[in-house]
XYZ file of C-alpha atoms in Angstrom:
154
model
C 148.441 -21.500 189.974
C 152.402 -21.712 189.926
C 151.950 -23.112 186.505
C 150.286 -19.638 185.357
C 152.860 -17.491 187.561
C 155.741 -18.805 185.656
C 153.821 -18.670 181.955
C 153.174 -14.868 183.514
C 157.032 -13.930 183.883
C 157.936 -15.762 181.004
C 155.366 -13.513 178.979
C 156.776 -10.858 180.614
C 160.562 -11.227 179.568
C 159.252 -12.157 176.219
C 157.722 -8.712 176.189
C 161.552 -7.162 177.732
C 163.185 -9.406 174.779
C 160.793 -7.707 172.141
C 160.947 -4.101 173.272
C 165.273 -4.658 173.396
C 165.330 -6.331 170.110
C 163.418 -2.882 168.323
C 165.747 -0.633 170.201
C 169.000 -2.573 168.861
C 166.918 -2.624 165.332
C 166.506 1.126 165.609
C 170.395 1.631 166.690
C 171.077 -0.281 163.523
C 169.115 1.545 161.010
C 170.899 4.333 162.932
C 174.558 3.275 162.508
C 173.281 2.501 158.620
C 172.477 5.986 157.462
C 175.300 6.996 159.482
C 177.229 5.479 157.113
C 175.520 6.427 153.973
C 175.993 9.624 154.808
C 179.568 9.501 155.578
C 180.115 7.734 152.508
C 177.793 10.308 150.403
C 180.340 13.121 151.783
C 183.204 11.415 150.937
C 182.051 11.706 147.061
C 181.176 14.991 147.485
C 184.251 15.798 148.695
C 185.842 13.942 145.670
C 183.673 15.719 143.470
C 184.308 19.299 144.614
C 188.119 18.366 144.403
C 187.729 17.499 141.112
C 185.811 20.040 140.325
C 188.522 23.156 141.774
C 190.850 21.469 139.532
C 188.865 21.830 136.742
C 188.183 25.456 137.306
C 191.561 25.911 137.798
C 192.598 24.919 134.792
C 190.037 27.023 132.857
C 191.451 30.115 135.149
C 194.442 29.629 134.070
C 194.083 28.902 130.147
C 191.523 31.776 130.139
C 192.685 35.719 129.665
C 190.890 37.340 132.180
C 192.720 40.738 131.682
C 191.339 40.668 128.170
C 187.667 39.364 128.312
C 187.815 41.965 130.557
C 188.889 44.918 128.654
C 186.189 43.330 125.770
C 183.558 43.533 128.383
C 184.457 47.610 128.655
C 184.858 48.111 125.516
C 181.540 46.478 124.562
C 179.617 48.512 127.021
C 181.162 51.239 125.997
C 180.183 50.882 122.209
C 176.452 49.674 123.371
C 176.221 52.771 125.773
C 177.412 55.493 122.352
C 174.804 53.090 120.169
C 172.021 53.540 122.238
C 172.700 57.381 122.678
C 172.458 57.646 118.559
C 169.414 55.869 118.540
C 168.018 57.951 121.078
C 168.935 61.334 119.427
C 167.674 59.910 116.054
C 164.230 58.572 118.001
C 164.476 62.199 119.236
C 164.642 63.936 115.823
C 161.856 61.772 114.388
C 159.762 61.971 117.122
C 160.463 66.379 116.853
C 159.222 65.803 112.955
C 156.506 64.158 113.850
C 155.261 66.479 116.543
C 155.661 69.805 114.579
C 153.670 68.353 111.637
C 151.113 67.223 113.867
C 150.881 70.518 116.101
C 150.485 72.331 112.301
C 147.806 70.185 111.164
C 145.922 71.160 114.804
C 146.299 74.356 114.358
C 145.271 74.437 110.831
C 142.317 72.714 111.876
C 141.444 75.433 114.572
C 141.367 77.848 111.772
C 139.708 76.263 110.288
C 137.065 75.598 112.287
C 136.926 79.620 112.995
C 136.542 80.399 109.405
C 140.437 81.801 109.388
C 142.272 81.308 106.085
C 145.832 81.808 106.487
C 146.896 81.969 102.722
C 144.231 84.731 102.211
C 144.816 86.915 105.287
C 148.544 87.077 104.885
C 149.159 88.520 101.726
C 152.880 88.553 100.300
C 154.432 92.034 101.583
C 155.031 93.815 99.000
C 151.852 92.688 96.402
C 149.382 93.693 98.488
C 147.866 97.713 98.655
C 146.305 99.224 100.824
C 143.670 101.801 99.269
C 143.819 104.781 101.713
C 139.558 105.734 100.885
C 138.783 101.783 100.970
C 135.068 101.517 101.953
C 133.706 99.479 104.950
C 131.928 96.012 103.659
C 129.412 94.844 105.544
C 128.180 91.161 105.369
C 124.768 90.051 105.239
C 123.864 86.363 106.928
C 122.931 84.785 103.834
C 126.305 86.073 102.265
C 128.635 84.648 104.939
C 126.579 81.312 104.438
C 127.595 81.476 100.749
C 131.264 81.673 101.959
C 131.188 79.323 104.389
C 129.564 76.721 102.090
C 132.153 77.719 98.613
C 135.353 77.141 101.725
C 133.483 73.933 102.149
C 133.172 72.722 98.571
C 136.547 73.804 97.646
C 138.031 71.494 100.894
C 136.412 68.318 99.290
């Protein structure tokens, strides 16, 4: 029995010896990407230096003052561009809508048997007969009319 006691501790330490060597393993992958990332920030360091030099040099070769007056000026000239194409839009679009609005309401007459041409004579060429007689219509003569209107429109 003392023979299995002492394989016991032994088994036992072994176990201690194991358990110490992962923690030490784990403190070294540790102190590893400790230093990877100290070294990483180290080039980024050198890297931003590098790169405020750079800009630096580009501020101070480039005319601010100037590419900044263009920029006004630019918007400027864009803004008085776009406010001529608007009017003109506007004026077109005006055109447009009066020529459409006429044909509508030429088509309303149209449609109500109105002839413009006819029922405003010229002033001046037409007379007006002071014992003119009262015409009255039949059905069958307004049919007439309205079929002749229709003819003459094709």
């Amino acid at each position: 029995m003392a023979g299995a006691k002492i394989l016991a501790q032994q088994l036992v330490r072994l176990r201690g010896h194991m358990a110490k060597m992962q923690t030490q393993a784990a403190n070294l992958r540790g102190v590893n990407i400790s230093m990877a990332t100290a070294a990483t920030t180290g080039t980024v360091g050198a890297s931003l230096a590098s790169a405020g030099k750079a800009m630096a040099a580009v501020g101070a070769a480039a005319d601010l003052p100037g590419a900044q007056k263009a920029a006004q000026q630019f918007a400027r000239e864009s803004f008085a561009m776009d406010m001529a194409a608007d009017v003109m839009d506007s004026a077109l679009e005006t055109d447009d809508l009066e020529e459409e609005t006429d044909d509508v309401v030429n088509q309303v007459l149209d449609e109500i048997g109105v002839d413009l041409s006819a029922a405003m004579a010229p002033a001046g060429k037409a007379r007006v007969a002071s014992d003119a007689k009262a015409t009255t219509i039949t059905p069958g003569q307004e049919e007439d009319d309205i079929l002749a209107r229709l003819t003459a429109l094709k």
